[in-house]
Coordinates of C-alpha atoms and ligand atoms in Angstrom, one line a residue:
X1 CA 132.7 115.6 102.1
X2 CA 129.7 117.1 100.0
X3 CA 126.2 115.5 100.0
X4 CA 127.4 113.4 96.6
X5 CA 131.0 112.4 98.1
X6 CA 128.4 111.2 101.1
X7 CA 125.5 109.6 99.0
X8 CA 128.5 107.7 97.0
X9 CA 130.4 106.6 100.5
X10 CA 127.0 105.2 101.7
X11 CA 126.2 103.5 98.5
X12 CA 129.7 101.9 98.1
X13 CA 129.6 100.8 102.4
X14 CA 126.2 99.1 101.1
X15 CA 127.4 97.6 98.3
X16 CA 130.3 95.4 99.8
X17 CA 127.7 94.5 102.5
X18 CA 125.0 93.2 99.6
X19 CA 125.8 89.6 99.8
X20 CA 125.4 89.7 103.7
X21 CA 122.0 91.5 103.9
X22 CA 120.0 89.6 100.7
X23 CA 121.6 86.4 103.0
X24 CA 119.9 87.5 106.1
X25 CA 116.8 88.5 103.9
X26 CA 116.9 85.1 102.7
X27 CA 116.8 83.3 105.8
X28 CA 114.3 85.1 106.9
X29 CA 112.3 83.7 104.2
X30 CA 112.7 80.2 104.7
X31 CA 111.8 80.7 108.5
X32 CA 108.9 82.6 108.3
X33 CA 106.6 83.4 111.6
X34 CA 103.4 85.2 112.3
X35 CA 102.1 88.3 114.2
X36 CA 103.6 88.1 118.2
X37 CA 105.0 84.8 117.8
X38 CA 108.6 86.0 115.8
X39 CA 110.9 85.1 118.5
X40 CA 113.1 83.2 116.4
X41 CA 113.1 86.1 113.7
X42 CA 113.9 88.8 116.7
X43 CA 116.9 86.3 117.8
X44 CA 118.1 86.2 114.0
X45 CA 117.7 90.1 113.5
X46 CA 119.2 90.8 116.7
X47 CA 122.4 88.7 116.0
X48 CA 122.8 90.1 112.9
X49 CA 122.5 93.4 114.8
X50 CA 125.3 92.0 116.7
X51 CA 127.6 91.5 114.0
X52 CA 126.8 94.7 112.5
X53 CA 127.8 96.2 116.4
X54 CA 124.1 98.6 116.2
X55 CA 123.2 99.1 119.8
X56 CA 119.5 98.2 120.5
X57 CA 117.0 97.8 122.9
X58 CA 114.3 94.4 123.1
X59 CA 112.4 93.1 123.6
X60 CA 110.0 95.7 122.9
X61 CA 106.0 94.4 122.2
X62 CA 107.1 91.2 122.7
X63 CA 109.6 90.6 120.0
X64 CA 110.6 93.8 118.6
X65 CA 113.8 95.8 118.6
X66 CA 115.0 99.3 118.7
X67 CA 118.0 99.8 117.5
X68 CA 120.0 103.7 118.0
X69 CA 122.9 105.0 116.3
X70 CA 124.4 108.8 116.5
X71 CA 125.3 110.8 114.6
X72 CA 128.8 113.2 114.9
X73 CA 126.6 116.2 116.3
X74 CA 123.0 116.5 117.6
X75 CA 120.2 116.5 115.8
X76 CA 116.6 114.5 115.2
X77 CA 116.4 110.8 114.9
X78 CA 115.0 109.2 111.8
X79 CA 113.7 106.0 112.3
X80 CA 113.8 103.1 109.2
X81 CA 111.4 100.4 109.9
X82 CA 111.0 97.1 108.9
X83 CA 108.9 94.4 110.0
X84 CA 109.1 90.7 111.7
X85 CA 106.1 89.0 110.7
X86 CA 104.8 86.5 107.6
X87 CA 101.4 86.2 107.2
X88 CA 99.1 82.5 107.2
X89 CA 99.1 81.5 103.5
X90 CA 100.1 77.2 103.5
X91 CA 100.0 77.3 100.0
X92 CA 103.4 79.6 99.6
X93 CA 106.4 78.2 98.3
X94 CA 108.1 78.9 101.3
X95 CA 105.3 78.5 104.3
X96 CA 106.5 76.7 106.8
X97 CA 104.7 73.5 107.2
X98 CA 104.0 73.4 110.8
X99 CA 102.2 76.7 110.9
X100 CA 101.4 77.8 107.5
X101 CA 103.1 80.8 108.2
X102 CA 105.1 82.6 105.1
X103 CA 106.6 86.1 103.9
X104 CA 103.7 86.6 101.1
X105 CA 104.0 90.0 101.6
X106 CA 108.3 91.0 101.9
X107 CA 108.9 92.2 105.2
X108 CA 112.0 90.1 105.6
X109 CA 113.2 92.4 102.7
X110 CA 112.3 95.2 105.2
X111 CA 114.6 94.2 107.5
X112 CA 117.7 94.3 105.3
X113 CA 116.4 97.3 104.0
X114 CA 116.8 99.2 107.1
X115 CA 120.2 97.7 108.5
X116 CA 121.9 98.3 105.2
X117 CA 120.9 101.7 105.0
X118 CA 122.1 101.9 108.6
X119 CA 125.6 100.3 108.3
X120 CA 126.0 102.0 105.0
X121 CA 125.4 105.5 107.0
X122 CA 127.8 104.4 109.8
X123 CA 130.7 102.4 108.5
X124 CA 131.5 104.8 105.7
X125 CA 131.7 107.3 108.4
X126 CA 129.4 109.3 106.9
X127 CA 127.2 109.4 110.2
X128 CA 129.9 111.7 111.9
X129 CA 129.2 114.3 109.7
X130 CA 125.5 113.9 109.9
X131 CA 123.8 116.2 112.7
X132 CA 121.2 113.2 114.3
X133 CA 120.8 109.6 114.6
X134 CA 119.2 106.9 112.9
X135 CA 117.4 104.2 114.7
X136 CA 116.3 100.8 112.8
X137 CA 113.2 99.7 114.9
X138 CA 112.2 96.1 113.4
X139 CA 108.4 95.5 114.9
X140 CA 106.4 92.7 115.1
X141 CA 102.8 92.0 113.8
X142 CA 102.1 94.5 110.9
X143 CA 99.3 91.8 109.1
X144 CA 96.4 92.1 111.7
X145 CA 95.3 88.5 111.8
X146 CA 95.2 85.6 114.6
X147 CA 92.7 87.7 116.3
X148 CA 92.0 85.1 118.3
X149 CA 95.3 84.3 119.1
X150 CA 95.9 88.3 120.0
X151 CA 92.6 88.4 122.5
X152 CA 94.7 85.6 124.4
X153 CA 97.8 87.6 124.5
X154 CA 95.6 90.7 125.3
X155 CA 93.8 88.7 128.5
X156 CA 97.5 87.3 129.5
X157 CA 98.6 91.5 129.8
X158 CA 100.9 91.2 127.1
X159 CA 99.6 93.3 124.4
X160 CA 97.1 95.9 124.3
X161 CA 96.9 96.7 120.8
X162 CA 97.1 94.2 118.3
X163 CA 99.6 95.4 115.7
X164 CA 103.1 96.1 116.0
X165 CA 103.4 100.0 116.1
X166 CA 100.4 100.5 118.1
X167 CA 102.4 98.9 120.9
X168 CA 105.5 100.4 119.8
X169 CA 103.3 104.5 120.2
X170 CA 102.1 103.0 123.4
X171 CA 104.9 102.1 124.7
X172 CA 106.6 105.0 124.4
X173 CA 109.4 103.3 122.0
X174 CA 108.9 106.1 119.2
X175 CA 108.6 109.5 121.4
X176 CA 112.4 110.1 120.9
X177 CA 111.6 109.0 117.0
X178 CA 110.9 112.3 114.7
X179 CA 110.3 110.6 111.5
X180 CA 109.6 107.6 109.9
X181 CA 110.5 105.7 106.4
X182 CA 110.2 102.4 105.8
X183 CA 108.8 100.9 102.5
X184 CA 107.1 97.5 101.0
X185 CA 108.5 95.3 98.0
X186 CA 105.6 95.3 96.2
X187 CA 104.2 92.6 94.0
X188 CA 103.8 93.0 89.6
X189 CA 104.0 96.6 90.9
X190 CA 102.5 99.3 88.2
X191 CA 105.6 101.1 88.0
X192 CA 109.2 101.1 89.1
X193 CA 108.5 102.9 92.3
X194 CA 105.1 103.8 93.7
X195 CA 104.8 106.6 95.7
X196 CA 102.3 108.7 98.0
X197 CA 98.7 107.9 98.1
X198 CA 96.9 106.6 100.7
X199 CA 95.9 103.2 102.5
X200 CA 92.4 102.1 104.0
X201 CA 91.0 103.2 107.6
X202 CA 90.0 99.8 109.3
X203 CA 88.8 97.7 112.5
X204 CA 89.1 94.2 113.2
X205 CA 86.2 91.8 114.5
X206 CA 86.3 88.8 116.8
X207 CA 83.0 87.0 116.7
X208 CA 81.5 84.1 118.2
X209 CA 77.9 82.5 117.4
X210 CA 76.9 80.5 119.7
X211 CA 73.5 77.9 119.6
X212 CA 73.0 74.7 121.1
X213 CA 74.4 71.3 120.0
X214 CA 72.5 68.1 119.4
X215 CA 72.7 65.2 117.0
X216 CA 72.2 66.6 113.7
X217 CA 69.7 63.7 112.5
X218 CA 68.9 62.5 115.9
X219 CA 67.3 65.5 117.3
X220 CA 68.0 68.3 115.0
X221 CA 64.6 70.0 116.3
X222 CA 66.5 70.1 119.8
X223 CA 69.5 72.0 118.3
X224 CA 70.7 75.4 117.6
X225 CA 72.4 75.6 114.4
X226 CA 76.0 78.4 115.0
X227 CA 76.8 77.9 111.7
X228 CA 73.3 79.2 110.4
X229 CA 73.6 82.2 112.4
X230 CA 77.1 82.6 110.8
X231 CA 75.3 82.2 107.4
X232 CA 72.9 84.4 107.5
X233 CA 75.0 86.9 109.2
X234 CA 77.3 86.7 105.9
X235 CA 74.1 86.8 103.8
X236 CA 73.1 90.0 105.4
X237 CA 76.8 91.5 105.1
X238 CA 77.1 90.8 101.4
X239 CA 73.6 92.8 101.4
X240 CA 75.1 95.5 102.3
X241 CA 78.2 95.6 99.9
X242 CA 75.4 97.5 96.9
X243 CA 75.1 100.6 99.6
X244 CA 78.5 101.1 99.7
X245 CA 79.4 104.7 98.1
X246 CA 81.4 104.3 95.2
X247 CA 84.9 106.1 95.7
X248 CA 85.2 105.4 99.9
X249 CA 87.2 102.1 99.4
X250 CA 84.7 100.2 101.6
X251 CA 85.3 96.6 102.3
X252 CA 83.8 94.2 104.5
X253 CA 85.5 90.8 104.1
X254 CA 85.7 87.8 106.9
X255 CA 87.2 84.1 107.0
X256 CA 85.2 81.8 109.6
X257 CA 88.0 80.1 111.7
X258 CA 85.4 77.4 113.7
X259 CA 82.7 76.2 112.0
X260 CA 82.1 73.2 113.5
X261 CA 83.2 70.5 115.3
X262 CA 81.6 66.8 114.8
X263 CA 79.1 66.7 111.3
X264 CA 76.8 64.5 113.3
X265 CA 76.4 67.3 116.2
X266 CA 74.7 71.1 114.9
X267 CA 77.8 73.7 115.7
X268 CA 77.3 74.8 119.0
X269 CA 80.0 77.0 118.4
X270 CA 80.9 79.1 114.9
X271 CA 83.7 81.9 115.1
X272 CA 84.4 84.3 112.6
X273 CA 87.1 87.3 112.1
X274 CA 85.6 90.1 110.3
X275 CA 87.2 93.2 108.4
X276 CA 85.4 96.6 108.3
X277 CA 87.5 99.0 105.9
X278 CA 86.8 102.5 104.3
X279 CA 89.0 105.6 103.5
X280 CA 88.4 107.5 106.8
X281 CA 88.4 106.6 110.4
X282 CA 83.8 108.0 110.6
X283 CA 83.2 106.3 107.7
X284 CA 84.9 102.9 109.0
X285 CA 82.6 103.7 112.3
X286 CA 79.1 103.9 110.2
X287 CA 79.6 100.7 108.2
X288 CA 80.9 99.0 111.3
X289 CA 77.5 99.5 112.9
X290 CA 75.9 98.3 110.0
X291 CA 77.9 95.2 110.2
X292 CA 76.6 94.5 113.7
X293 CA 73.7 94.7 113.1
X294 CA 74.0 91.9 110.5
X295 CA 76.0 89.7 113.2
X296 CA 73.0 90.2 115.3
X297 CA 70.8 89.1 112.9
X298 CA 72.4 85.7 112.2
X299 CA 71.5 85.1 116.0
X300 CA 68.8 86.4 116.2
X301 CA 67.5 84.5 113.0
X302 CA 68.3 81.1 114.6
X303 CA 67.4 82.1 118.7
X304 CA 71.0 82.1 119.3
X305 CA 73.4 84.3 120.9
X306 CA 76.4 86.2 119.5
X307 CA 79.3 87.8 121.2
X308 CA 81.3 90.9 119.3
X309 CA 84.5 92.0 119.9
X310 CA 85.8 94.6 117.8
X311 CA 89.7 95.3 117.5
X312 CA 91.0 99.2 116.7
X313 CA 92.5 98.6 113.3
X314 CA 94.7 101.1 111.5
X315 CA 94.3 104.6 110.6
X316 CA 94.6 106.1 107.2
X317 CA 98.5 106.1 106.2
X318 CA 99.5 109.9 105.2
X319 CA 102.4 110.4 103.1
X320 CA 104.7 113.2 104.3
X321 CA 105.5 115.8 100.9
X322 CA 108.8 116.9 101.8
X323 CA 110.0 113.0 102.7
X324 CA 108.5 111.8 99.9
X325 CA 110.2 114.3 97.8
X326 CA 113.3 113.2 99.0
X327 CA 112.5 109.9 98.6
X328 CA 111.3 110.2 94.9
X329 CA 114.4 112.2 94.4
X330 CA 116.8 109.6 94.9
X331 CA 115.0 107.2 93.9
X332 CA 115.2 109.1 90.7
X333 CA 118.9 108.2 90.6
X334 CA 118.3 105.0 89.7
X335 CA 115.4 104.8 87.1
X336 CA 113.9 106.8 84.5
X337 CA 111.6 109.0 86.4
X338 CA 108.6 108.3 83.8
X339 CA 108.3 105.3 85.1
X340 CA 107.7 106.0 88.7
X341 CA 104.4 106.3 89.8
X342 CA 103.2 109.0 91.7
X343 CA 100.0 108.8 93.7
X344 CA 98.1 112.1 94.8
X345 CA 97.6 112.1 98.5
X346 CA 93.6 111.5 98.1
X347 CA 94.1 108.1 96.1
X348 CA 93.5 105.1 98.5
X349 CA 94.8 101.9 98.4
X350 CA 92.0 98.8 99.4
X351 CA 94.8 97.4 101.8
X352 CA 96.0 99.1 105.1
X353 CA 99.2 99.4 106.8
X354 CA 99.8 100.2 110.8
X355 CA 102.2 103.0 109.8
X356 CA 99.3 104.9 109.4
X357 CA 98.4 104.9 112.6
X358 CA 102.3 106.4 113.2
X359 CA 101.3 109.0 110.0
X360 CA 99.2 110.5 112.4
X361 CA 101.7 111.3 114.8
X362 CA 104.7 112.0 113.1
X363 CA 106.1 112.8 109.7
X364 CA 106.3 109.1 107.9
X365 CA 106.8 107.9 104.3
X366 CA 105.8 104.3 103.2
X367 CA 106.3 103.8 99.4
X368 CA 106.8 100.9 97.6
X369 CA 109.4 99.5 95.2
X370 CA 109.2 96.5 92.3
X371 CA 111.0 93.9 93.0
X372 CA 108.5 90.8 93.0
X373 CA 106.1 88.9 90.8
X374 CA 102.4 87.5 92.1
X375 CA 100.2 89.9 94.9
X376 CA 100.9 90.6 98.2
X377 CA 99.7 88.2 100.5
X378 CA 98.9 85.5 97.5
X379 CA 100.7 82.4 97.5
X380 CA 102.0 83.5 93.7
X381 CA 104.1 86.6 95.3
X382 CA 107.8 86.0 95.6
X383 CA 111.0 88.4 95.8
X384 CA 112.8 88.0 92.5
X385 CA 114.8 90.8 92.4
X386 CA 117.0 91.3 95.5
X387 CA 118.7 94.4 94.0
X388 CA 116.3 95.8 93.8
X389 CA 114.0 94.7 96.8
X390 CA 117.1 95.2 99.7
X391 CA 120.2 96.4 98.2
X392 CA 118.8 99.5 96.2
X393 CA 116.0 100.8 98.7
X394 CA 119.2 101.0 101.8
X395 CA 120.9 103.0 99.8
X396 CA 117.8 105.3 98.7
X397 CA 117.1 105.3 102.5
X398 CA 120.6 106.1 103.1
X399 CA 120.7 108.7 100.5
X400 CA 117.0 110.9 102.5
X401 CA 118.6 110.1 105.4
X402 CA 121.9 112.1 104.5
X403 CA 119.5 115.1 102.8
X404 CA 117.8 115.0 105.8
X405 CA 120.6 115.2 108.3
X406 CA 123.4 117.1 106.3
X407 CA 123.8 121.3 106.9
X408 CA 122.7 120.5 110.3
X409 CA 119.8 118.7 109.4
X410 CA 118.2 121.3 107.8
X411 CA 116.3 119.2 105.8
X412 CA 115.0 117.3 108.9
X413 CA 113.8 120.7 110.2
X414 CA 112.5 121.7 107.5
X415 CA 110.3 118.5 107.4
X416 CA 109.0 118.8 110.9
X417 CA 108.4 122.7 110.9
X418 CA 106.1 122.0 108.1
X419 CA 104.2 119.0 109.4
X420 CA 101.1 119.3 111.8
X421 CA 100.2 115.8 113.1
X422 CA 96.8 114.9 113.2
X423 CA 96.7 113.5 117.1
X424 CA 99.2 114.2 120.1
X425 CA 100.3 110.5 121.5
X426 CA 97.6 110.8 124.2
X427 CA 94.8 111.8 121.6
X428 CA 96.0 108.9 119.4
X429 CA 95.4 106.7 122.3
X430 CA 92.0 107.7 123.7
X431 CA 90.8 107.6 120.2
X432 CA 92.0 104.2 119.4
X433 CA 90.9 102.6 123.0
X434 CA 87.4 104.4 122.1
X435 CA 87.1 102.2 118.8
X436 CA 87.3 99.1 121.0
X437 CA 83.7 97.1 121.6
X438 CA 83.0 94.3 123.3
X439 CA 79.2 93.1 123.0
X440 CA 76.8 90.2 123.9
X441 CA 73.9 89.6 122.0
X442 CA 71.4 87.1 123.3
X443 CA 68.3 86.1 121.2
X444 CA 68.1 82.3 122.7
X445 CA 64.5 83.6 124.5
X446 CA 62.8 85.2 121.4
X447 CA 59.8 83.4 120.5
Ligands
LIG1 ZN1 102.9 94.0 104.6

């Protein structure tokens, strides 16, 4: 077969399978689950894995799967991720009432994304004449939220790290991995494919304010009011938002998840997750300093006390050239190039994504495809297009895989002889472990 006879085999292999994957997609949607807690989604996924007979390892970081294929001959294993997790938006169409959990941002088109391309590769028997394997990892906990919820699974020895592939690098799970691809359905997307660019460097904050409680009308001069530490804390973070450096992406953006208990009793207690963003890994350090300092001075305004926990967040995503080429190449196939956007590698998306942290490792592309109307993580965004969202992007992913694993994957090699990863593993791991803090503040005896 040449590479077209392959490409076309792939395609068709997906095609027949269409109905089966968008239904799997589908049902992923209407039982949506957040960060660590998609044990009913790995179940699903892993049936389906079943059916489609893919060996596959889990669970791995609590709910995650590897799954391994090979190839006729030897050769280097491209992985195709996709993701478990919804994020916490009640207001979706389809959150789940119970937990407010909902796929506002399409993983669960991930998913079929990276088993299609996968059976598509292997039923047509195109993988025989490929020289690697393919592995379809489906991770947990790409949204980095329920902090809270995370510290307890981090106390309990479950997790470490709070995202999905953190645990998967630390767990070894992706050291026989050589590349990645995986890719996001995104929202009133600005083209028909976006491609390259960049995504935000970030941490993640825990915070708790504590004061004193007493009957707010009672005895208020007895009290120590949590929630005005937490105020003026915000106060002082908005402050800083006019120093920020135009160009650096910086965000600082928080949601208070306690703010008090009884309105007749001052909030003894006032907890807040915190965001610190900014295009590279320093800069994220410097403002996240900064932004301690105004947590400290919500305490110390009121004589309270405040206790900081800050979470490694994700690293700067960096999109591979020759992958993407391949990518965009095939992608090409299937719409008028002119209205595919192409990002340069310095342009840096606000959001961030926890491939990044892989990006740093290992050769990885993440681009995104149209496919669905409202934003990302709004209650307004919803697949529409399931061609395009599931169906299409296997077989573009089916189609680099074959470039890169055809004439004995020279592609492949020539991808990896090219690339010079940022960290090693280990590096990657001191680094992150380094970003951790864990601080109490305690202004309850200033006079
Ligand atoms: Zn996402």
């Amino acid at each position: 077969m040449t590479v077209e006879e392959m490409k076309a085999a792939a395609s068709e292999q997906i095609d027949k399978r269409g109905e089966e994957l968008v239904g799997l997609v589908k049902e992923i949607l209407h039982n949506p689950e957040s960060g660590f807690r998609e044990f009913e989604t790995s179940k699903r996924v892993q049936k389906q894995m079943d059916q489609f007979n893919i060996p596959y390892e889990a669970p791995i970081a609590l709910t995650g799967i590897k799954g391994m294929v090979k190839g006729g001959s030897p050769g280097p294993t491209i992985a195709l991720f996709g993701e478990l997790d919804g994020g916490i938006i009640p207001s979706h169409l389809h959150a789940n009432p119970q937990t407010g959990a909902a796929h506002g941002c399409g993983h669960n088109a991930q998913i079929g994304m990276a088993l299609g391309a996968t059976i598509g590769l292997r039923d047509s028997g195109v993988l025989d004449l490929l020289s690697g394997n393919v592995a379809p990892c489906i991770l947990p906990a790409e949204e980095l939220i329920e902090v809270e919820h995370r510290l307890g699974l981090k106390e309990q020895g479950k997790i470490e790290f709070f995202s999905g592939k953190q645990e998967f690098i630390r767990l070894g799970a992706l050291d026989d991995v050589d590349m990645v691809v995986m890719a996001h359905v995104r929202g009133s997307a600005e083209g028909s494919f976006l491609i390259g660019g960049s995504t935000n460097c970030h941490v993640a904050k825990y915070v708790e304010f504590f004061g004193r409680q007493a009957h707010a009308a009672g005895n208020p001069h007895e009290g120590i009011n949590a929630l005005s530490a937490a105020s003026v804390a915000q106060h002082a973070m908005h402050a800083l938002r006019e120093t920020f450096e135009d160009g650096k992406t910086m965000r600082v953006h928080w949601v208070l998840t306690r703010a008090g208990d009884e309105l007749n009793a001052i909030p003894a207690q006032v907890n807040m997750e915190v965001r610190v963003r900014a295009n590279v890994p320093e800069l994220v350090a410097e403002l996240d300093n900064k932004v301690n300092r105004c947590l400290r001075a919500g305490a110390l305004a009121v004589g309270g006390q405040v206790r900081i926990r800050t979470v490694p967040g994700y690293l700067p995503m960096i999109n591979n050239p020759d992958l993407q080429e391949l990518f965009r190449s095939n992608a090409a196939r299937f719409e008028d190039p002119s209205s595919m956007v192409i990002y340069p590698p310095d342009y840096v998306r606000g959001g961030s994504e926890d491939l990044g942290d892989v990006s740093y490792i290992k050769p990885c592309i993440h681009p995104y495809t149209a496919g669905a109307v409202g934003w990302n993580h709004s209650d307004n965004y919803d697949i529409v297009d399931y061609d395009k969202a599931v169906v299409r992007m296997a077989k573009i992913f089916s189609m680099t895989i074959i470039d890169l694993l055809s004439d004995n994957a020279a592609g492949a090699k020539r991808v990896m002889s090219s690339y010079t990863p940022k960290m090693s593993k280990e590096q990657y791991l001191a680094f992150q472990r380094a970003r951790a803090m864990d601080g109490f503040f305690d202004y309850a005896a200033e006079k």
